[in-house]
Amino acid sequence: MRNPLGPVVVALGGALAVAGCAGAPAVAPDDSPPAPLTASAALGEFTTLDYCSLLDVNRLRSATADQPDSSFDACHGEFIQNGQHRQVVVGPLAADSDPNVKPYDYAGAVPDGLAVAQSSFNAAASCGRVITFADGIRLNVAVSDTAGPSAADDRCADADAAVGGVLAAIGGKKVRHQAFADRSWGRVDACALLSAHDLDATSGAGAQPTGGLSGHSCIRGKVSVKFSVEDSAPTGPAELLGGRTSRVSTDGAFCRVTTVQPAPGAAGRSEQAEVDVVDTSGSTGDAACPDARTAAALVFAKIP
């Protein structure tokens, strides 16, 4: 005889099931392997990345470390180990080819799609490691002597430890991002500054801006601009360029103009805007400085 009350409602573990009704088909488990890890998937938005969230100074062997400093495209940490003064740096990101990067048999575990290589740049005083993501973007890690040479094996052991900290931060979802204050130069698009036509003559005919991955640096022909956070101010005679107090210095064929403002929320540190112009005539000294002053005046007048 048919039940006059219809289907019986049965409670199973707090959930309601209808007797006599077919259940939903079971969902097959997803057995596909995880996608190779790209830089954007691992790190998120590059322009706001807090590189110091990738640096675990506790992994440095028997070291006394200062609080790491975060800039717009890297994190710097100073530490002392057995009386030896060293610096560890995580960053910047890069995508262009680098002849200094060579294969390396990293001993730690590496997520799918990532590779760890070594860098021979400044090998006499520094040990460099390069983490390459599945999309070819690289993150640089280096440990360098800052007060006299030390054993390369010691530097490289710490560089490997720093790499392990980066991979652990990524795997543990500990990557953080910065929130820049309203007038912070971290909000400025470096390439937008160099795209203006008033820099056509100084940068060189037909030159197009090429930005760093972080968005805080850009180069256009002979002219480059970079924003960073520093714990010391530039030196040299003061000049007024673009309405800002500026300092001019030379480095080989380059002439560099810098200006600073207090870093919002970071006592004792400053945000620095740097404009560089290279002389392509083969001269050195201050040959590039007239163009550098012109470019800096145009750039500095546009930043907040």
mmCIF file of N, CA and C in Angstrom, residues 115-173:
data_model
loop_
_atom_site.group_PDB
_atom_site.id
_atom_site.type_symbol
_atom_site.label_atom_id
_atom_site.label_comp_id
_atom_site.label_asym_id
_atom_site.label_seq_id
_atom_site.Cartn_x
_atom_site.Cartn_y
_atom_site.Cartn_z
ATOM 1 N N ALA A 115 62.847 26.462 -10.230
ATOM 2 C CA ALA A 115 64.226 25.989 -10.295
ATOM 3 C C ALA A 115 65.108 26.965 -9.535
ATOM 4 N N VAL A 116 66.143 26.448 -8.934
ATOM 5 C CA VAL A 116 67.118 27.277 -8.222
ATOM 6 C C VAL A 116 68.450 27.183 -8.951
ATOM 7 N N ALA A 117 69.015 28.334 -9.292
ATOM 8 C CA ALA A 117 70.303 28.395 -9.973
ATOM 9 C C ALA A 117 71.244 29.251 -9.142
ATOM 10 N N GLN A 118 72.491 29.344 -9.578
ATOM 11 C CA GLN A 118 73.473 30.181 -8.894
ATOM 12 C C GLN A 118 73.882 31.333 -9.805
ATOM 13 N N SER A 119 74.345 32.419 -9.187
ATOM 14 C CA SER A 119 74.837 33.558 -9.938
ATOM 15 C C SER A 119 76.298 33.784 -9.606
ATOM 16 N N SER A 120 77.093 34.013 -10.638
ATOM 17 C CA SER A 120 78.526 34.244 -10.440
ATOM 18 C C SER A 120 78.859 35.725 -10.299
ATOM 19 N N PHE A 121 77.849 36.595 -10.257
ATOM 20 C CA PHE A 121 78.102 38.029 -10.151
ATOM 21 C C PHE A 121 78.797 38.358 -8.832
ATOM 22 N N ASN A 122 79.908 39.062 -8.890
ATOM 23 C CA ASN A 122 80.661 39.495 -7.707
ATOM 24 C C ASN A 122 80.968 38.315 -6.782
ATOM 25 N N ALA A 123 81.435 37.217 -7.377
ATOM 26 C CA ALA A 123 81.624 35.978 -6.612
ATOM 27 C C ALA A 123 82.704 36.096 -5.539
ATOM 28 N N ALA A 124 83.600 37.070 -5.654
ATOM 29 C CA ALA A 124 84.658 37.217 -4.656
ATOM 30 C C ALA A 124 84.118 37.654 -3.301
ATOM 31 N N ALA A 125 82.982 38.338 -3.286
ATOM 32 C CA ALA A 125 82.445 38.848 -2.026
ATOM 33 C C ALA A 125 80.986 38.488 -1.807
ATOM 34 N N SER A 126 80.366 37.805 -2.763
ATOM 35 C CA SER A 126 78.933 37.551 -2.673
ATOM 36 C C SER A 126 78.602 36.153 -3.181
ATOM 37 N N CYS A 127 77.565 35.554 -2.617
ATOM 38 C CA CYS A 127 77.034 34.287 -3.119
ATOM 39 C C CYS A 127 75.601 34.537 -3.550
ATOM 40 N N GLY A 128 75.336 34.355 -4.843
ATOM 41 C CA GLY A 128 74.018 34.632 -5.385
ATOM 42 C C GLY A 128 73.261 33.379 -5.741
ATOM 43 N N ARG A 129 71.977 33.409 -5.470
ATOM 44 C CA ARG A 129 71.068 32.351 -5.865
ATOM 45 C C ARG A 129 69.911 32.989 -6.634
ATOM 46 N N VAL A 130 69.347 32.249 -7.568
ATOM 47 C CA VAL A 130 68.271 32.757 -8.408
ATOM 48 C C VAL A 130 67.145 31.734 -8.427
ATOM 49 N N ILE A 131 65.959 32.149 -7.992
ATOM 50 C CA ILE A 131 64.774 31.293 -8.040
ATOM 51 C C ILE A 131 64.001 31.652 -9.301
ATOM 52 N N THR A 132 63.855 30.688 -10.212
ATOM 53 C CA THR A 132 63.148 30.933 -11.465
ATOM 54 C C THR A 132 61.791 30.241 -11.433
ATOM 55 N N PHE A 133 60.737 31.002 -11.735
ATOM 56 C CA PHE A 133 59.374 30.480 -11.723
ATOM 57 C C PHE A 133 59.021 29.906 -13.097
ATOM 58 N N ALA A 134 57.873 29.274 -13.174
ATOM 59 C CA ALA A 134 57.482 28.570 -14.391
ATOM 60 C C ALA A 134 57.339 29.501 -15.589
ATOM 61 N N ASP A 135 57.087 30.785 -15.337
ATOM 62 C CA ASP A 135 56.935 31.740 -16.431
ATOM 63 C C ASP A 135 58.240 32.430 -16.807
ATOM 64 N N GLY A 136 59.352 31.971 -16.233
ATOM 65 C CA GLY A 136 60.655 32.514 -16.568
ATOM 66 C C GLY A 136 61.079 33.710 -15.746
ATOM 67 N N ILE A 137 60.219 34.225 -14.894
ATOM 68 C CA ILE A 137 60.579 35.348 -14.027
ATOM 69 C C ILE A 137 61.463 34.853 -12.893
ATOM 70 N N ARG A 138 62.501 35.629 -12.588
ATOM 71 C CA ARG A 138 63.488 35.227 -11.587
ATOM 72 C C ARG A 138 63.432 36.140 -10.358
ATOM 73 N N LEU A 139 63.682 35.546 -9.197
ATOM 74 C CA LEU A 139 63.841 36.289 -7.945
ATOM 75 C C LEU A 139 65.266 36.083 -7.467
ATOM 76 N N ASN A 140 65.984 37.174 -7.280
ATOM 77 C CA ASN A 140 67.383 37.107 -6.864
ATOM 78 C C ASN A 140 67.505 37.056 -5.348
ATOM 79 N N VAL A 141 68.442 36.247 -4.866
ATOM 80 C CA VAL A 141 68.772 36.140 -3.440
ATOM 81 C C VAL A 141 70.293 36.166 -3.336
ATOM 82 N N ALA A 142 70.839 36.988 -2.437
ATOM 83 C CA ALA A 142 72.290 37.071 -2.327
ATOM 84 C C ALA A 142 72.711 37.315 -0.889
ATOM 85 N N VAL A 143 73.852 36.738 -0.521
ATOM 86 C CA VAL A 143 74.509 37.004 0.756
ATOM 87 C C VAL A 143 75.900 37.529 0.441
ATOM 88 N N SER A 144 76.233 38.704 0.987
ATOM 89 C CA SER A 144 77.488 39.374 0.644
ATOM 90 C C SER A 144 78.236 39.792 1.892
ATOM 91 N N ASP A 145 79.567 39.781 1.799
ATOM 92 C CA ASP A 145 80.400 40.323 2.864
ATOM 93 C C ASP A 145 80.351 41.843 2.806
ATOM 94 N N THR A 146 80.294 42.478 3.972
ATOM 95 C CA THR A 146 80.272 43.940 4.014
ATOM 96 C C THR A 146 81.468 44.516 4.752
ATOM 97 N N ALA A 147 82.294 43.675 5.342
ATOM 98 C CA ALA A 147 83.474 44.173 6.069
ATOM 99 C C ALA A 147 84.568 43.121 6.020
ATOM 100 N N GLY A 148 85.189 42.976 4.858
ATOM 101 C CA GLY A 148 86.262 42.004 4.712
ATOM 102 C C GLY A 148 85.771 40.691 4.166
ATOM 103 N N PRO A 149 86.632 39.969 3.452
ATOM 104 C CA PRO A 149 86.222 38.709 2.821
ATOM 105 C C PRO A 149 86.050 37.581 3.827
ATOM 106 N N SER A 150 85.210 36.626 3.459
ATOM 107 C CA SER A 150 85.010 35.434 4.284
ATOM 108 C C SER A 150 84.980 34.227 3.360
ATOM 109 N N ALA A 151 84.813 33.053 3.938
ATOM 110 C CA ALA A 151 84.802 31.823 3.154
ATOM 111 C C ALA A 151 83.551 31.773 2.284
ATOM 112 N N ALA A 152 83.753 31.457 1.001
ATOM 113 C CA ALA A 152 82.628 31.393 0.070
ATOM 114 C C ALA A 152 81.602 30.352 0.506
ATOM 115 N N ASP A 153 82.078 29.234 1.080
ATOM 116 C CA ASP A 153 81.152 28.188 1.509
ATOM 117 C C ASP A 153 80.202 28.700 2.582
ATOM 118 N N ASP A 154 80.700 29.561 3.471
ATOM 119 C CA ASP A 154 79.840 30.116 4.518
ATOM 120 C C ASP A 154 78.771 31.027 3.926
ATOM 121 N N ARG A 155 79.188 31.885 2.998
ATOM 122 C CA ARG A 155 78.217 32.766 2.355
ATOM 123 C C ARG A 155 77.145 31.955 1.632
ATOM 124 N N CYS A 156 77.567 30.922 0.938
ATOM 125 C CA CYS A 156 76.618 30.147 0.138
ATOM 126 C C CYS A 156 75.694 29.294 1.003
ATOM 127 N N ALA A 157 76.184 28.835 2.152
ATOM 128 C CA ALA A 157 75.298 28.105 3.065
ATOM 129 C C ALA A 157 74.155 29.004 3.526
ATOM 130 N N ASP A 158 74.463 30.278 3.800
ATOM 131 C CA ASP A 158 73.424 31.214 4.210
ATOM 132 C C ASP A 158 72.523 31.589 3.043
ATOM 133 N N ALA A 159 73.094 31.692 1.842
ATOM 134 C CA ALA A 159 72.259 31.974 0.671
ATOM 135 C C ALA A 159 71.255 30.849 0.445
ATOM 136 N N ASP A 160 71.699 29.606 0.598
ATOM 137 C CA ASP A 160 70.784 28.473 0.462
ATOM 138 C C ASP A 160 69.711 28.491 1.550
ATOM 139 N N ALA A 161 70.110 28.890 2.761
ATOM 140 C CA ALA A 161 69.135 28.988 3.848
ATOM 141 C C ALA A 161 68.089 30.060 3.542
ATOM 142 N N ALA A 162 68.537 31.180 2.960
ATOM 143 C CA ALA A 162 67.599 32.245 2.590
ATOM 144 C C ALA A 162 66.651 31.777 1.497
ATOM 145 N N VAL A 163 67.153 31.001 0.538
ATOM 146 C CA VAL A 163 66.292 30.434 -0.502
ATOM 147 C C VAL A 163 65.230 29.530 0.135
ATOM 148 N N GLY A 164 65.647 28.709 1.091
ATOM 149 C CA GLY A 164 64.686 27.855 1.781
ATOM 150 C C GLY A 164 63.597 28.662 2.466
ATOM 151 N N GLY A 165 63.956 29.819 3.026
ATOM 152 C CA GLY A 165 62.968 30.690 3.654
ATOM 153 C C GLY A 165 61.984 31.259 2.646
ATOM 154 N N VAL A 166 62.479 31.631 1.465
ATOM 155 C CA VAL A 166 61.593 32.133 0.407
ATOM 156 C C VAL A 166 60.589 31.060 0.000
ATOM 157 N N LEU A 167 61.082 29.854 -0.240
ATOM 158 C CA LEU A 167 60.195 28.773 -0.669
ATOM 159 C C LEU A 167 59.188 28.413 0.414
ATOM 160 N N ALA A 168 59.614 28.475 1.682
ATOM 161 C CA ALA A 168 58.692 28.177 2.787
ATOM 162 C C ALA A 168 57.611 29.251 2.893
ATOM 163 N N ALA A 169 57.975 30.516 2.686
ATOM 164 C CA ALA A 169 56.994 31.604 2.741
ATOM 165 C C ALA A 169 55.957 31.451 1.636
ATOM 166 N N ILE A 170 56.426 31.069 0.444
ATOM 167 C CA ILE A 170 55.496 30.873 -0.674
ATOM 168 C C ILE A 170 54.587 29.680 -0.406
ATOM 169 N N GLY A 171 55.174 28.559 0.010
ATOM 170 C CA GLY A 171 54.382 27.363 0.269
ATOM 171 C C GLY A 171 53.425 27.527 1.428
ATOM 172 N N GLY A 172 53.804 28.348 2.417
ATOM 173 C CA GLY A 172 52.964 28.557 3.585
ATOM 174 C C GLY A 172 52.011 29.721 3.467
ATOM 175 N N LYS A 173 51.888 30.291 2.266
ATOM 176 C CA LYS A 173 50.986 31.421 2.024
ATOM 177 C C LYS A 173 51.271 32.589 2.968
#
